[in-house]
Amino acid sequence: MNHRSSPCSRIGLQALLAVLLCAVMLGLTYLYWHSENQAAHERERRNFDLAVEQISSSLQDRMASYEIVLRGIKGYFDASEFVSPGEFRSYMQALHLEETRPGLASVSLIAHVPARELHAHEARMRADGMADYHVHPAGVREAYAPMTQIEPWSESKRAALGFDLNTINVAREAMAQSAATGQPALSRGYVLARDRNTDRNQDISSVLYMPLYSHGAKSAALRGWASLPFRVKDIVHSLTPEFAPDVALTIYDAPDADPANRLFVLDAKPAPNAVTTLRHFEVGGRTWTLAMSPTAAFSQRTDHQHSTVVAALGAVLSLATGWFAWVLMTARDRAEQLAGNMTQELRSARDELESTLSAIPDLLFELSRDGRLLRHRTSRSDLLHSPPDDFLGRLLSEVVPPEAASAYMNAIAQAERDGNTRGWQFPLRVADGSTHWFELSIARKQGEQPGDQPTFIALSRDITERKEAESRTHRLAYYDALTGLPNRRMLVEQAQHALTRARRNESMGALFFIDLDHFKRINDAQGHAMGDTLLIQVARRLQDLLRPEDLVGRLGGDEFVVLAQDLGQDLATARRAAEALARRLREALDTPYALQDRPYSSTGSIGGTLFPRGQADAQDMLREADTAMYRAKAAGRNHMAFYEPEMQASAQEELSLAQDLQRAWDLGQFAIYAQSQVNGVGQIIGAELLLRWFHPERGAVAPDQFIPLAEESGLILRLGEWVLERACTTLAALSATHPQLTLSVNMSQLQFRQDDFVERMASLLERTGVPAERLVLEVTESLLIAAVDDTAERMTQLVNLGLRFAIDDFGTGYSSFAYLKRLPLYELKIDKSFVKDTPGSASDTAIVQSILSVAHHLGLAVVAEGVETQAQAAFLAANHCQGLQGYWFGRPMPLAQWLSELPTGDAGLLDATDSSDQPK
């Protein structure tokens, strides 16, 4: 009975025979490769040993040649009683060291000069033609070792002449060693002074010194040294052509390879696992160690490739032979196994495709050219009104709304033409009654047989969440998050559309810029949440006033914009309609608001502009309305104003003035003037310091023009500090000659409110040493009533320093007896508007007398401003006004001029007729 072996046992025996054949051939290949590789390594070692000896001997020879040069110089000096600089230069030029000794920097002569002979040495060198020769650096030392000659010579080396090498430790050590032994001595490595501030500040150099004696004998007096400095890097590079290439070289100034004594490194990348070889040799009494290793490139020069290539070919041939034998023996069995595996893979692929299609969260259909549903696959059957099988065989127009069916058919037509289509979007009501958005992609599928009609694979993806996200993004980009109104971006776009439409229809519209008055107060007092509530209510009121075609938006903060279209076909009609709308807007804003069940009143300033106007665009419209709004605010708030072209010119002029003001400080265009203050008999009791701005083109700029701009920009802080500094230094200078005089300085509210103002004033007074009671700070009534508690506290702190306060322009603002009693005041200044018509005007005369009476009862001093006539001066003096100030006594003049014209002694009366020509 015959027994046939199983396929598995046959395959195993065949594989074993193939492996044995392959192993025998691989073993023979390895034996060959190992033998050849050993021989290559031996060749590499011999080559490296030769390279090491070559490098070591080359360096020793070069250093020996340097010693020969020094010994030759020594012999030259020993044979001569005196060697002049010119003779030494000729001798060195004859040696041609640059050609015969590459790497040598120079050769120098160094004198040995005992301290007692220093001056004689310098005199001798100067007599020899070196007029500016001196030993440096300066200092007292037992002996000096200045350089007296350097060859080859160049003017760049002149600064080194006279340099005392005894000030360099490594040089001093080497010179002492050479003097003691009478032999050349090598210094330790260091960076030469000439290299320290150059790109060679990392190059290590050494200097070889040879002692020179009188009459050539060591026992004779030491005359000096001949030195030969060289850069180790230059020597190595000059010898590189003689070296074997691709050897990593490191030179150490020590008997061992200590990194701390490393002089130079050439190609510091030895080959992996490379052995380092050390060589030592003596030079100038020091031991140099050379550490050398082969680099990867050095190893590659040894032919390892031949044996490796032969071994690789042998290995490939062995494996190929084994594989070929195995293929021949197992071909039939493998064919049967391959067929089974392919069948299994096809089944797995089919199941995987089924699973993937079922997991797609989209509606997947196969359609005919006329839109008939042939097959389906979807995991979102919940979106369909009926089971998917109910749709098979039916046309799309029978199962979806006409809009969706039309989108499908258009996509099918494009896919038949182009092969595929994507991006078609359409809304569709789904099973739960809500509307979802779908994105349709269709691809053409060719028929199985030539001539068959193509079908189409359609994939409908639910993009409802994406559409909602796009809608939210659009709202964030174009609408204000707090009020829901259009934001600046949308307003500009809509304003541009309205402008284009108005030009096309030859109609006119208006754009209004609204800014709530004192909105900051509610934020500060009630918090931002209350402010937000007010903004929302303002937005609702503005919306309720407008027509459907009009638009209201929020630019940000408390700024709103109203865009009204089609107000009329001509300018007059549109202007009347715009004014009527502006009045309604202002009335709506004036109506009290309900904030947390409490009424709150607020107003708004409104600026408007009509469009179209020339070539103006939307941005120009906003700018014009904004300019008109600021004009309304300037009129006292809760006003409306329409844009006029001259407003722009005024705004441009103000902007230009503000820009010039910022540059004025840096250009030194400000000046301090002084106007005298006198008592009732005309004696000077002080002055008010006034700030003046002199522009090279504008001339003298009025203070009421530039002071408000300086306060807006913050420049007033620097200006005020400057004036205070000058006031204190002036008072300090006057202490000896006019100790009774006072100076008044106007105080900006911004400066007064600085957190550290009290500390600044205390520091200024202490630094200048001026008595504080001679400095009067003038403040306005508006500063006093703002935060009156804080104001009183700060004024008290400043008065405690000794300073005095005056109310400027008293009577024109919020004059109140309450703050006169509460605040620590020293002086009232009657505004010139009341002094102007006294004593002729009964009402003004009564006001001035009342102020004087109140001040006297409260113990306050009084200064009257604007005194321009003898009658005014006499009236004020008769009513016991302590201080008078005005053109009658002197116009403002530069502070330096005022100081120079101060009277001395009792000559304090000023002649008013002589003061009329003083500069303003």
Coordinates of N, CA and C in Angstrom, one line a residue, residues 45-217:
R45 N 47.0 50.6 9.4 CA 47.8 50.9 10.5 C 49.2 51.4 10.1
R46 N 49.8 50.7 9.1 CA 51.1 51.1 8.7 C 51.1 52.5 8.1
N47 N 50.1 52.8 7.3 CA 50.0 54.1 6.7 C 49.9 55.2 7.7
F48 N 49.1 54.9 8.8 CA 48.9 55.9 9.8 C 50.2 56.2 10.6
D49 N 51.0 55.1 10.9 CA 52.2 55.2 11.6 C 53.2 56.1 10.8
L50 N 53.2 55.9 9.5 CA 54.1 56.8 8.6 C 53.6 58.3 8.7
A51 N 52.3 58.5 8.7 CA 51.7 59.8 8.8 C 52.1 60.5 10.1
V52 N 52.0 59.7 11.2 CA 52.4 60.3 12.5 C 53.8 60.7 12.5
E53 N 54.7 59.9 12.0 CA 56.1 60.2 12.1 C 56.4 61.4 11.2
Q54 N 55.7 61.5 10.1 CA 55.9 62.6 9.1 C 55.5 64.0 9.8
I55 N 54.3 64.0 10.5 CA 53.8 65.2 11.1 C 54.8 65.6 12.3
S56 N 55.1 64.6 13.1 CA 56.0 64.9 14.2 C 57.3 65.5 13.8
S57 N 58.0 64.8 12.8 CA 59.3 65.3 12.4 C 59.2 66.6 11.7
S58 N 58.1 66.9 11.0 CA 58.0 68.2 10.3 C 57.9 69.3 11.3
L59 N 57.1 69.1 12.4 CA 56.9 70.1 13.4 C 58.2 70.4 14.2
Q60 N 59.0 69.2 14.5 CA 60.2 69.4 15.2 C 61.2 70.1 14.3
D61 N 61.3 69.8 13.0 CA 62.2 70.5 12.1 C 61.9 72.0 12.1
R62 N 60.6 72.3 12.0 CA 60.2 73.7 11.9 C 60.7 74.5 13.2
M63 N 60.4 73.9 14.3 CA 60.8 74.5 15.6 C 62.3 74.6 15.7
A64 N 63.0 73.6 15.2 CA 64.5 73.6 15.3 C 65.0 74.8 14.4
S65 N 64.3 75.0 13.2 CA 64.7 76.0 12.4 C 64.6 77.4 13.0
Y66 N 63.5 77.5 13.8 CA 63.3 78.8 14.5 C 64.4 79.0 15.5
E67 N 64.8 77.9 16.2 CA 65.9 78.1 17.2 C 67.2 78.5 16.4
I68 N 67.4 77.9 15.3 CA 68.6 78.3 14.5 C 68.6 79.8 14.1
V69 N 67.4 80.3 13.8 CA 67.3 81.7 13.5 C 67.8 82.6 14.7
L70 N 67.3 82.2 15.9 CA 67.6 82.9 17.1 C 69.1 82.8 17.4
R71 N 69.6 81.6 17.2 CA 71.1 81.4 17.5 C 71.9 82.2 16.5
G72 N 71.4 82.3 15.3 CA 72.2 83.1 14.3 C 72.2 84.6 14.7
I73 N 71.0 85.1 15.2 CA 70.9 86.5 15.7 C 71.9 86.6 16.9
K74 N 71.9 85.6 17.8 CA 72.8 85.7 19.0 C 74.3 85.8 18.5
G75 N 74.6 84.9 17.5 CA 76.0 85.0 17.0 C 76.3 86.3 16.4
Y76 N 75.4 86.9 15.7 CA 75.6 88.2 15.1 C 75.9 89.2 16.1
F77 N 75.1 89.2 17.2 CA 75.4 90.2 18.2 C 76.6 89.9 19.0
D78 N 77.0 88.6 19.2 CA 78.2 88.2 19.9 C 79.4 88.7 19.1
A79 N 79.3 88.7 17.8 CA 80.5 89.1 17.0 C 80.6 90.6 16.8
S80 N 79.7 91.4 17.3 CA 79.7 92.8 17.1 C 79.7 93.5 18.4
E81 N 80.5 94.6 18.5 CA 80.5 95.4 19.8 C 79.2 96.2 19.8
F82 N 78.7 96.6 18.7 CA 77.4 97.4 18.6 C 76.7 97.1 17.3
V83 N 75.4 96.9 17.4 CA 74.6 96.6 16.2 C 73.6 97.7 16.1
S84 N 73.6 98.5 15.0 CA 72.7 99.6 14.9 C 71.3 99.0 14.3
P85 N 70.2 99.8 14.5 CA 68.9 99.3 14.0 C 69.0 99.0 12.5
G86 N 69.7 99.9 11.7 CA 69.8 99.6 10.3 C 70.5 98.4 10.0
E87 N 71.6 98.1 10.7 CA 72.4 96.8 10.4 C 71.5 95.6 10.8
F88 N 70.8 95.7 11.8 CA 69.9 94.5 12.2 C 68.8 94.3 11.1
R89 N 68.3 95.4 10.6 CA 67.2 95.3 9.6 C 67.8 94.7 8.3
S90 N 69.0 95.1 8.0 CA 69.7 94.5 6.8 C 69.9 93.0 7.0
Y91 N 70.4 92.7 8.2 CA 70.7 91.3 8.5 C 69.4 90.4 8.4
M92 N 68.3 90.9 8.9 CA 67.0 90.2 8.9 C 66.5 90.1 7.4
Q93 N 66.6 91.2 6.7 CA 66.1 91.1 5.3 C 66.9 90.1 4.5
A94 N 68.2 89.9 4.8 CA 69.0 88.9 4.1 C 68.6 87.5 4.4
L95 N 67.9 87.3 5.5 CA 67.5 85.9 5.8 C 66.2 85.5 5.1
H96 N 65.4 86.5 4.5 CA 64.2 86.2 3.8 C 63.3 85.2 4.6
L97 N 63.0 85.6 5.8 CA 62.3 84.6 6.7 C 60.9 84.3 6.2
E98 N 60.2 85.3 5.6 CA 58.8 85.0 5.1 C 58.8 83.9 4.1
E99 N 59.9 83.7 3.3 CA 59.9 82.6 2.3 C 60.5 81.4 2.9
T100 N 61.5 81.5 3.8 CA 62.2 80.3 4.3 C 61.6 79.8 5.5
R101 N 60.9 80.6 6.3 CA 60.3 80.2 7.6 C 58.8 80.6 7.6
P102 N 58.0 80.0 6.8 CA 56.5 80.3 6.8 C 56.0 80.1 8.3
G103 N 55.0 81.0 8.6 CA 54.4 80.9 9.9 C 55.0 81.8 10.9
L104 N 56.2 82.4 10.6 CA 56.9 83.2 11.6 C 56.3 84.6 11.5
A105 N 55.8 85.2 12.6 CA 55.1 86.5 12.6 C 56.1 87.6 12.5
S106 N 57.2 87.6 13.3 CA 58.2 88.7 13.2 C 59.3 88.3 14.2
V107 N 60.3 89.1 14.1 CA 61.5 88.9 15.0 C 61.7 90.3 15.8
S108 N 61.8 90.2 17.1 CA 61.8 91.5 17.9 C 63.1 91.5 18.7
L109 N 63.6 92.7 19.0 CA 64.7 92.9 19.9 C 64.1 93.5 21.2
I110 N 64.5 92.9 22.3 CA 64.0 93.4 23.6 C 65.2 93.8 24.5
A111 N 65.1 95.0 25.0 CA 66.2 95.5 25.9 C 66.0 95.1 27.3
H112 N 67.1 94.9 28.0 CA 67.0 94.7 29.5 C 67.4 96.0 30.1
V113 N 66.5 96.7 30.8 CA 66.7 98.0 31.3 C 66.4 98.0 32.8
P114 N 67.4 98.1 33.6 CA 67.2 98.2 35.1 C 66.5 99.5 35.3
A115 N 65.8 99.6 36.5 CA 64.9 100.8 36.8 C 65.8 102.1 36.8
R116 N 67.0 102.0 37.3 CA 67.8 103.2 37.4 C 68.3 103.8 36.0
E117 N 68.2 102.9 34.9 CA 68.6 103.3 33.6 C 67.4 103.6 32.7
L118 N 66.2 103.7 33.2 CA 65.0 103.8 32.4 C 65.1 105.1 31.6
H119 N 65.3 106.3 32.3 CA 65.3 107.5 31.6 C 66.4 107.7 30.6
A120 N 67.6 107.1 30.9 CA 68.7 107.2 30.0 C 68.4 106.3 28.7
H121 N 67.7 105.2 29.0 CA 67.3 104.3 27.8 C 66.4 105.1 26.9
E122 N 65.3 105.7 27.5 CA 64.4 106.4 26.7 C 65.0 107.5 25.9
A123 N 65.9 108.3 26.6 CA 66.6 109.4 25.9 C 67.5 108.9 24.7
R124 N 68.1 107.7 24.9 CA 69.0 107.2 23.9 C 68.2 106.7 22.7
M125 N 67.0 106.1 23.0 CA 66.2 105.7 21.8 C 65.6 106.9 21.1
R126 N 65.3 107.9 21.8 CA 64.7 109.1 21.1 C 65.9 109.8 20.3
A127 N 67.1 109.7 20.8 CA 68.2 110.3 20.0 C 68.5 109.5 18.8
D128 N 68.1 108.2 18.8 CA 68.4 107.4 17.6 C 67.3 107.5 16.6
G129 N 66.4 108.5 16.8 CA 65.4 108.8 15.7 C 64.0 108.4 16.1
M130 N 63.7 107.8 17.3 CA 62.3 107.5 17.7 C 61.8 108.6 18.6
A131 N 61.3 109.7 18.0 CA 61.0 110.9 18.8 C 59.9 110.6 19.8
D132 N 59.0 109.8 19.5 CA 57.8 109.5 20.5 C 58.0 108.3 21.3
Y133 N 59.2 107.7 21.4 CA 59.5 106.5 22.1 C 59.3 106.7 23.6
H134 N 58.6 105.8 24.2 CA 58.5 105.7 25.7 C 58.2 104.3 26.1
V135 N 58.6 104.0 27.3 CA 58.3 102.6 27.8 C 56.9 102.6 28.4
H136 N 56.1 101.7 28.1 CA 54.8 101.6 28.6 C 54.4 100.1 28.7
P137 N 53.4 99.8 29.6 CA 52.6 100.7 30.4 C 53.4 101.3 31.5
A138 N 53.0 102.5 32.0 CA 53.7 103.2 33.0 C 53.6 102.4 34.3
G139 N 54.6 102.6 35.2 CA 54.7 102.0 36.5 C 56.1 101.7 36.9
V140 N 56.3 101.6 38.2 CA 57.6 101.4 38.8 C 57.9 99.9 38.9
R141 N 58.9 99.4 38.3 CA 59.3 98.0 38.3 C 60.9 97.9 38.5
E142 N 61.3 96.8 39.0 CA 62.8 96.6 39.2 C 63.5 96.7 37.9
A143 N 63.0 96.1 36.9 CA 63.6 96.1 35.6 C 62.5 96.1 34.5
Y144 N 62.9 96.6 33.3 CA 62.0 96.7 32.2 C 62.5 95.9 31.0
A145 N 61.6 95.4 30.2 CA 62.0 94.7 29.0 C 61.2 95.2 27.8
P146 N 61.5 96.5 27.4 CA 60.8 97.1 26.3 C 61.3 96.6 24.9
M147 N 60.3 96.4 24.0 CA 60.7 96.1 22.6 C 61.3 97.3 22.0
T148 N 62.5 97.1 21.4 CA 63.2 98.3 20.7 C 63.2 98.2 19.2
Q149 N 63.0 97.0 18.7 CA 63.0 96.9 17.2 C 62.2 95.7 16.8
I150 N 61.4 95.8 15.7 CA 60.6 94.7 15.2 C 60.8 94.6 13.7
E151 N 61.1 93.4 13.3 CA 61.4 93.2 11.8 C 60.5 92.0 11.4
P152 N 60.0 92.0 10.2 CA 60.0 93.1 9.3 C 59.2 94.3 9.8
W153 N 59.6 95.6 9.5 CA 59.0 96.8 10.1 C 57.8 97.2 9.3
S154 N 56.8 97.8 10.0 CA 55.7 98.5 9.3 C 55.1 99.5 10.3
E155 N 54.5 100.6 9.8 CA 54.0 101.6 10.7 C 53.0 101.1 11.7
S156 N 52.2 100.0 11.4 CA 51.2 99.5 12.3 C 51.8 98.9 13.5
K157 N 53.2 98.6 13.5 CA 53.9 98.1 14.7 C 54.5 99.1 15.5
R158 N 54.4 100.4 15.2 CA 55.0 101.4 16.0 C 54.5 101.5 17.4
A159 N 53.2 101.2 17.6 CA 52.6 101.3 18.9 C 53.2 100.3 19.8
A160 N 53.8 99.2 19.3 CA 54.4 98.1 20.1 C 55.8 98.5 20.6
L161 N 56.4 99.4 20.0 CA 57.8 99.8 20.4 C 57.7 100.4 21.8
G162 N 58.6 100.0 22.7 CA 58.6 100.5 24.1 C 57.7 99.7 25.0
F163 N 56.9 98.7 24.4 CA 56.0 97.9 25.3 C 56.8 97.0 26.2
D164 N 56.6 97.1 27.5 CA 57.3 96.4 28.5 C 56.8 95.0 28.6
L165 N 57.5 94.0 28.1 CA 57.1 92.6 28.2 C 57.1 92.0 29.6
N166 N 57.7 92.7 30.5 CA 57.7 92.2 31.9 C 56.3 92.3 32.5
T167 N 55.4 93.0 31.8 CA 54.0 93.2 32.3 C 53.2 92.0 31.9
I168 N 53.7 91.1 31.1 CA 53.0 89.9 30.7 C 53.7 88.7 31.4
N169 N 52.9 88.0 32.2 CA 53.4 86.9 33.0 C 54.2 85.9 32.2
V170 N 53.5 85.4 31.1 CA 54.1 84.3 30.4 C 55.4 84.7 29.7
A171 N 55.4 86.0 29.3 CA 56.7 86.5 28.6 C 57.8 86.6 29.7
R172 N 57.4 87.2 30.8 CA 58.4 87.4 31.9 C 59.0 86.0 32.3
E173 N 58.1 85.0 32.5 CA 58.6 83.7 32.9 C 59.7 83.1 31.9
A174 N 59.3 83.2 30.5 CA 60.2 82.7 29.5 C 61.5 83.4 29.4
M175 N 61.4 84.8 29.5 CA 62.7 85.6 29.5 C 63.6 85.3 30.7
A176 N 63.0 85.1 31.8 CA 63.8 84.8 33.0 C 64.4 83.4 32.8
Q177 N 63.7 82.4 32.3 CA 64.3 81.1 32.1 C 65.4 81.2 31.1
S178 N 65.3 81.9 30.0 CA 66.3 82.0 29.0 C 67.6 82.7 29.5
A179 N 67.3 83.7 30.3 CA 68.5 84.5 30.9 C 69.2 83.6 31.9
A180 N 68.5 82.7 32.6 CA 69.1 81.9 33.6 C 69.9 80.7 33.0
T181 N 69.4 80.2 31.8 CA 70.1 79.1 31.2 C 71.0 79.5 30.1
G182 N 70.8 80.6 29.5 CA 71.6 81.0 28.4 C 71.1 80.4 27.1
Q183 N 70.0 79.7 27.2 CA 69.5 78.9 26.0 C 68.1 79.5 25.6
P184 N 67.7 79.1 24.4 CA 66.3 79.6 24.0 C 65.3 79.0 24.9
A185 N 64.3 79.9 25.2 CA 63.2 79.5 26.1 C 61.9 79.8 25.4
L186 N 60.9 78.9 25.5 CA 59.6 79.1 24.8 C 58.5 79.4 25.9
S187 N 57.7 80.4 25.6 CA 56.7 80.9 26.5 C 55.5 79.9 26.4
R188 N 54.7 79.9 27.5 CA 53.4 79.3 27.4 C 52.5 79.9 26.3
G189 N 51.5 79.2 25.9 CA 50.7 79.8 24.8 C 49.8 80.8 25.4
Y190 N 49.6 81.9 24.6 CA 48.6 83.0 24.9 C 48.3 83.7 23.6
V191 N 47.2 84.6 23.7 CA 46.8 85.3 22.5 C 47.6 86.6 22.5
L192 N 48.3 86.9 21.4 CA 49.1 88.1 21.2 C 48.2 89.4 21.4
A193 N 48.8 90.4 21.9 CA 48.1 91.7 22.1 C 47.5 92.2 20.7
R194 N 48.3 92.0 19.7 CA 47.9 92.5 18.3 C 46.7 91.7 17.8
D195 N 46.4 90.5 18.3 CA 45.3 89.7 17.8 C 44.0 89.8 18.6
R196 N 44.1 90.5 19.8 CA 42.9 90.4 20.7 C 41.7 91.1 20.2
N197 N 41.8 92.1 19.4 CA 40.6 92.8 18.9 C 40.4 92.6 17.4
T198 N 40.8 91.4 17.0 CA 40.7 91.1 15.5 C 40.0 89.7 15.4
D199 N 39.8 89.3 14.2 CA 39.2 88.0 14.0 C 40.1 86.8 14.4
R200 N 41.3 87.1 14.8 CA 42.2 86.1 15.3 C 42.3 86.0 16.8
N201 N 41.3 86.5 17.5 CA 41.4 86.5 18.9 C 41.2 85.2 19.6
Q202 N 41.1 84.1 18.8 CA 41.1 82.7 19.3 C 42.4 82.0 19.0
D203 N 43.3 82.6 18.2 CA 44.5 81.9 17.8 C 45.6 82.0 18.9
I204 N 46.1 80.8 19.3 CA 47.1 80.8 20.4 C 48.5 80.9 19.8
S205 N 49.3 81.7 20.4 CA 50.7 82.0 20.0 C 51.7 81.6 21.1
S206 N 52.9 81.4 20.7 CA 54.0 81.2 21.7 C 55.2 82.1 21.2
V207 N 56.1 82.4 22.1 CA 57.2 83.3 21.7 C 58.5 82.6 22.2
L208 N 59.5 82.5 21.3 CA 60.8 81.9 21.6 C 61.8 83.0 21.9
Y209 N 62.4 82.9 23.1 CA 63.3 84.0 23.5 C 64.7 83.5 23.6
M210 N 65.7 84.3 23.1 CA 67.1 84.0 23.2 C 67.8 85.1 23.9
P211 N 68.6 84.9 25.0 CA 69.2 86.0 25.7 C 70.4 86.5 24.9
L212 N 70.7 87.8 25.0 CA 71.8 88.4 24.4 C 72.7 89.1 25.5
Y213 N 74.0 88.8 25.5 CA 74.8 89.3 26.6 C 75.9 90.2 26.0
S214 N 76.4 91.0 26.8 CA 77.6 91.9 26.4 C 78.8 91.0 26.2
H215 N 79.5 91.1 25.1 CA 80.7 90.3 24.7 C 80.3 88.9 24.5
G216 N 79.0 88.6 24.4 CA 78.6 87.2 24.1 C 78.7 86.2 25.2
A217 N 79.1 86.5 26.4 CA 79.3 85.6 27.5 C 78.2 85.7 28.5

